[in-house]
CSV table of C-alpha atoms and ligand atoms in Angstrom, one decimal:
chain,number,residue,atom,x,y,z
A,274,MET,CA,0.0,-0.1,0.1
A,275,LYS,CA,1.1,3.7,-0.5
A,276,LEU,CA,0.2,6.5,1.8
A,277,HIS,CA,0.3,10.2,0.4
A,278,HIS,CA,2.3,11.5,3.6
A,279,SER,CA,3.3,14.4,5.7
A,280,PRO,CA,5.1,14.2,9.0
A,281,ALA,CA,3.4,17.5,10.0
A,282,SER,CA,-0.3,16.4,9.5
A,283,PRO,CA,-2.2,14.9,12.5
A,284,PHE,CA,-4.2,13.1,10.2
A,285,VAL,CA,-1.5,11.2,9.0
A,286,ARG,CA,-0.2,10.6,12.1
A,287,LYS,CA,-3.4,9.0,13.1
A,288,VAL,CA,-3.3,6.6,10.2
A,289,MET,CA,0.4,5.7,10.8
A,290,ALA,CA,-0.5,5.1,14.5
A,291,ALA,CA,-3.1,3.1,13.7
A,292,ALA,CA,-1.2,1.1,11.2
A,293,ILE,CA,1.5,0.5,14.2
A,294,LEU,CA,-1.1,-0.5,16.4
A,295,ARG,CA,-2.7,-3.0,13.9
A,296,GLY,CA,0.9,-4.4,13.1
A,297,ILE,CA,0.9,-3.5,9.4
A,298,GLU,CA,3.2,-0.4,9.5
A,299,GLY,CA,5.6,-2.3,7.2
A,300,ARG,CA,3.1,-2.7,4.6
A,301,ILE,CA,2.7,1.0,4.0
A,302,GLU,CA,5.2,2.9,1.8
A,303,THR,CA,4.9,6.7,2.5
A,304,VAL,CA,5.1,9.2,-0.4
A,305,ALA,CA,5.9,12.7,0.8
A,306,THR,CA,3.3,15.0,-0.3
A,307,ASP,CA,2.4,18.7,0.2
A,308,PRO,CA,-1.4,18.9,-0.4
A,309,HIS,CA,-1.2,22.7,-0.3
A,310,VAL,CA,0.4,22.9,-3.6
A,311,SER,CA,-1.9,20.3,-5.1
A,312,PRO,CA,0.3,18.0,-6.8
A,313,ALA,CA,-1.0,16.1,-9.8
A,314,ALA,CA,0.0,12.8,-8.2
A,315,LEU,CA,-2.4,13.6,-5.0
A,316,LEU,CA,-5.4,14.8,-7.1
A,317,ARG,CA,-5.1,11.8,-9.4
A,318,ASP,CA,-6.0,9.8,-6.0
A,319,ASN,CA,-8.1,12.6,-3.9
A,320,PRO,CA,-9.7,15.3,-5.9
A,321,LEU,CA,-9.9,17.1,-2.6
A,322,SER,CA,-6.2,17.4,-2.5
A,323,LYS,CA,-5.8,16.5,1.3
A,324,ILE,CA,-3.9,14.0,3.1
A,325,PRO,CA,-4.0,11.4,4.4
A,326,CYS,CA,-4.8,9.2,1.0
A,327,LEU,CA,-4.1,5.5,1.1
A,328,ILE,CA,-3.8,3.6,-2.1
A,329,THR,CA,-4.5,-0.3,-1.5
A,330,ASP,CA,-2.8,-3.0,-2.9
A,331,ASP,CA,-5.1,-3.2,-5.6
A,332,GLY,CA,-4.9,0.3,-6.6
A,333,MET,CA,-8.1,1.7,-4.9
A,334,ALA,CA,-7.7,5.2,-3.3
A,335,VAL,CA,-9.2,5.6,0.0
A,336,TYR,CA,-9.6,8.8,2.4
A,337,ASP,CA,-10.2,10.6,4.6
A,338,SER,CA,-8.4,9.4,7.8
A,339,PRO,CA,-11.5,7.7,9.7
A,340,VAL,CA,-12.3,5.6,6.5
A,341,ILE,CA,-8.5,4.6,5.9
A,342,CYS,CA,-8.4,3.7,9.6
A,343,GLU,CA,-11.7,1.6,9.4
A,344,TYR,CA,-10.2,0.0,6.4
A,345,LEU,CA,-6.7,-0.7,8.2
A,346,ASP,CA,-8.9,-2.6,10.9
A,347,THR,CA,-9.7,-5.2,8.2
A,348,LEU,CA,-6.0,-6.1,7.8
A,349,GLY,CA,-3.5,-7.8,10.0
A,350,ASP,CA,-4.3,-9.8,13.5
A,351,ALA,CA,-3.7,-7.1,16.3
A,352,PRO,CA,-6.7,-6.4,18.5
A,353,PRO,CA,-9.0,-3.8,16.4
A,354,LEU,CA,-9.0,-0.4,17.0
A,355,PHE,CA,-12.9,-0.1,16.1
A,356,PRO,CA,-15.1,-2.1,18.8
A,357,PRO,CA,-17.6,-4.4,17.3
A,358,THR,CA,-20.2,-3.1,14.8
A,359,GLY,CA,-23.5,-2.0,16.6
A,360,SER,CA,-21.9,-1.9,19.9
A,361,LYS,CA,-22.3,1.4,22.3
A,362,ALA,CA,-18.4,1.2,22.5
A,363,ARG,CA,-17.9,1.7,18.8
A,364,LEU,CA,-20.5,4.3,18.7
A,365,ALA,CA,-18.6,6.3,21.5
A,366,ALA,CA,-15.0,5.5,20.0
A,367,GLN,CA,-16.4,7.0,16.6
A,368,VAL,CA,-17.7,10.2,18.5
A,369,ARG,CA,-14.5,10.8,20.3
A,370,GLN,CA,-12.4,10.3,16.9
A,371,ALA,CA,-14.9,12.9,15.5
A,372,LEU,CA,-14.4,15.3,18.3
A,373,ALA,CA,-10.6,14.9,18.3
A,374,ASP,CA,-10.7,15.4,14.4
A,375,GLY,CA,-13.0,18.5,14.7
A,376,ILE,CA,-10.1,20.0,17.0
A,377,MET,CA,-7.9,19.1,14.6
A,378,ASP,CA,-9.7,20.7,11.6
A,379,ALA,CA,-10.2,24.0,13.9
A,380,ALA,CA,-6.4,24.0,14.7
A,381,VAL,CA,-5.3,23.3,11.3
A,382,ALA,CA,-7.6,26.1,10.1
A,383,ARG,CA,-6.1,28.6,12.7
A,384,ARG,CA,-2.6,27.9,11.2
A,385,MET,CA,-3.8,29.2,7.7
A,386,ARG,CA,-3.7,32.8,9.0
A,387,PHE,CA,0.2,32.9,9.3
A,388,GLY,CA,1.7,35.4,7.2
A,389,LYS,CA,-1.5,36.9,5.6
A,390,PRO,CA,-3.3,40.1,6.6
A,391,VAL,CA,-6.4,39.2,8.8
A,392,ASP,CA,-9.7,41.3,8.1
A,393,GLU,CA,-12.7,41.4,10.3
A,394,ALA,CA,-14.6,38.2,8.7
A,395,ARG,CA,-11.4,35.9,9.2
A,396,ALA,CA,-10.6,37.4,12.6
A,397,ALA,CA,-14.0,36.0,13.5
A,398,PHE,CA,-13.6,32.9,11.7
A,399,LEU,CA,-10.5,32.2,13.4
A,400,ASP,CA,-11.8,33.1,16.9
A,401,ARG,CA,-14.6,30.5,16.0
A,402,GLN,CA,-11.9,27.9,15.6
A,403,LYS,CA,-10.1,28.9,18.7
A,404,ALA,CA,-13.3,28.4,20.7
A,405,ALA,CA,-14.1,25.1,19.3
A,406,VAL,CA,-10.6,23.7,20.3
A,407,GLU,CA,-11.5,25.2,23.7
A,408,ARG,CA,-14.9,23.4,24.0
A,409,GLY,CA,-13.3,20.3,22.6
A,410,LEU,CA,-10.8,20.1,24.9
A,411,ALA,CA,-13.0,20.7,28.0
A,412,ALA,CA,-15.2,17.8,26.8
A,413,LEU,CA,-12.1,15.6,26.7
A,414,GLU,CA,-11.0,16.6,30.1
A,415,ALA,CA,-14.6,15.9,31.5
A,416,ASP,CA,-14.1,12.2,29.8
A,417,PRO,CA,-10.4,11.4,28.9
A,418,PRO,CA,-9.8,8.4,27.0
A,419,ARG,CA,-8.2,5.4,28.9
A,420,GLY,CA,-5.2,3.6,27.4
A,421,LEU,CA,-4.7,3.6,23.7
A,422,SER,CA,-6.9,0.8,22.7
A,423,ASP,CA,-9.4,2.3,20.4
A,424,ILE,CA,-9.7,4.7,17.4
A,425,GLY,CA,-11.1,7.3,19.5
A,426,ALA,CA,-7.9,7.6,22.0
A,427,VAL,CA,-5.5,7.5,19.1
A,428,SER,CA,-7.2,10.4,17.5
A,429,VAL,CA,-7.2,12.2,20.9
A,430,GLY,CA,-3.4,11.5,20.9
A,431,CYS,CA,-2.7,13.1,17.7
A,432,ALA,CA,-4.8,16.1,18.3
A,433,LEU,CA,-3.1,16.9,21.5
A,434,GLY,CA,0.2,16.2,19.8
A,435,TYR,CA,-0.7,18.7,17.0
A,436,LEU,CA,-1.3,21.4,19.7
A,437,ASP,CA,1.8,20.9,21.2
A,438,PHE,CA,3.6,21.2,17.8
A,439,ARG,CA,1.9,24.1,16.3
A,440,PHE,CA,0.7,26.2,19.3
A,441,ALA,CA,3.1,25.6,21.8
A,442,ASN,CA,2.7,29.1,22.9
A,443,GLU,CA,-0.9,28.3,24.1
A,444,PRO,CA,-0.3,25.6,26.7
A,445,TRP,CA,-3.3,23.5,27.1
A,446,ARG,CA,-2.2,21.2,30.2
A,447,PRO,CA,-2.7,23.7,33.2
A,448,ALA,CA,-6.5,23.8,32.4
A,449,HIS,CA,-6.8,20.0,31.6
A,450,PRO,CA,-4.8,18.2,33.9
A,451,ARG,CA,-6.6,14.5,33.5
A,452,LEU,CA,-5.9,14.9,29.7
A,453,ALA,CA,-2.4,15.8,30.4
A,454,THR,CA,-1.7,12.8,32.8
A,455,TRP,CA,-3.4,10.5,30.2
A,456,PHE,CA,-1.1,12.1,27.2
A,457,GLU,CA,2.0,11.7,29.2
A,458,GLU,CA,1.3,7.9,29.8
A,459,VAL,CA,0.5,7.3,26.1
A,460,SER,CA,3.0,9.4,24.3
A,461,ALA,CA,5.6,6.7,25.6
A,462,LEU,CA,4.0,4.1,23.5
A,463,PRO,CA,5.5,3.1,20.2
A,464,ALA,CA,2.5,4.2,18.1
A,465,MET,CA,2.5,7.6,19.5
A,466,ALA,CA,6.4,8.0,20.2
A,467,ARG,CA,7.2,6.7,16.6
A,468,THR,CA,4.9,9.3,14.7
A,469,ALA,CA,5.5,12.4,16.9
A,470,PRO,CA,5.8,15.5,14.6
A,471,PRO,CA,8.9,16.7,13.5
A,472,LYS,CA,10.9,18.9,16.3
B,226,GSH,N1,-11.1,15.0,7.1
B,226,GSH,C1,-9.8,14.8,6.6
B,226,GSH,C2,-9.0,15.8,6.9
B,226,GSH,C3,-7.6,15.8,6.1
B,226,GSH,C4,-6.8,17.4,6.3
B,226,GSH,O1,-7.4,18.1,6.5
B,226,GSH,N2,-5.5,17.4,5.9
B,226,GSH,C5,-4.9,18.5,5.6
B,226,GSH,C6,-3.4,18.2,6.0
B,226,GSH,S1,-3.6,18.2,7.8
B,226,GSH,C7,-4.7,18.7,4.3
B,226,GSH,O2,-4.7,17.7,3.5
B,226,GSH,N3,-4.8,20.0,3.8
B,226,GSH,C8,-4.7,20.4,2.4
B,226,GSH,C9,-6.0,21.6,2.0
B,226,GSH,O3,-6.7,21.7,2.9
B,226,GSH,O4,-5.8,22.0,0.9
B,226,GSH,C10,-9.1,13.5,7.3
B,226,GSH,O5,-9.6,13.1,8.4
B,226,GSH,O6,-8.3,12.8,6.6
């Protein structure tokens, strides 16, 4: 399989962490891709010009990260990251994934302001993204994940790692001590340690 990849993308990190947890990392060849310049090789596979985008061994392009992770769960023998279909645990893991993905979406959108003038409408948009991140963190602090055993927890780890990577000047730990303790524990695990964003 091939994966359009960037080490800075939290969504790519989620896919690589899932692949490590599933024991199939070695089956994925990463292809360095900058989605923001809309390279032809990416557009051929994903018309949205977004990463991650996985190309399966039989040539099917699969996106976005929740869909890729669910596909990876069908490969390999390690314990699944998606609890059984129809279970309450599965719904809870998917909702937590959606919350973490939403934090990543909002944080990535905030990054788009850098180096550009910010008018009133843009400032309001950016404030809204910041507020979404803050509310998302508060919801996670009220109900932090346990361990790294499902796709919800993996996604939360990637979201927090992205905040550290891109918004180190806005420390989230002091107001979210339970989340900080959990993140400290899971950051040492191979799936998180080996996929950490560049320094
Ligand atoms: N919902 C998508 C989000 C992916 C995403 O936003 N990726 C960013 C990189 S972190 C991207 O490719 N951005 C390029 C663009 O928006 O043009 C997923 O879960 O995979």
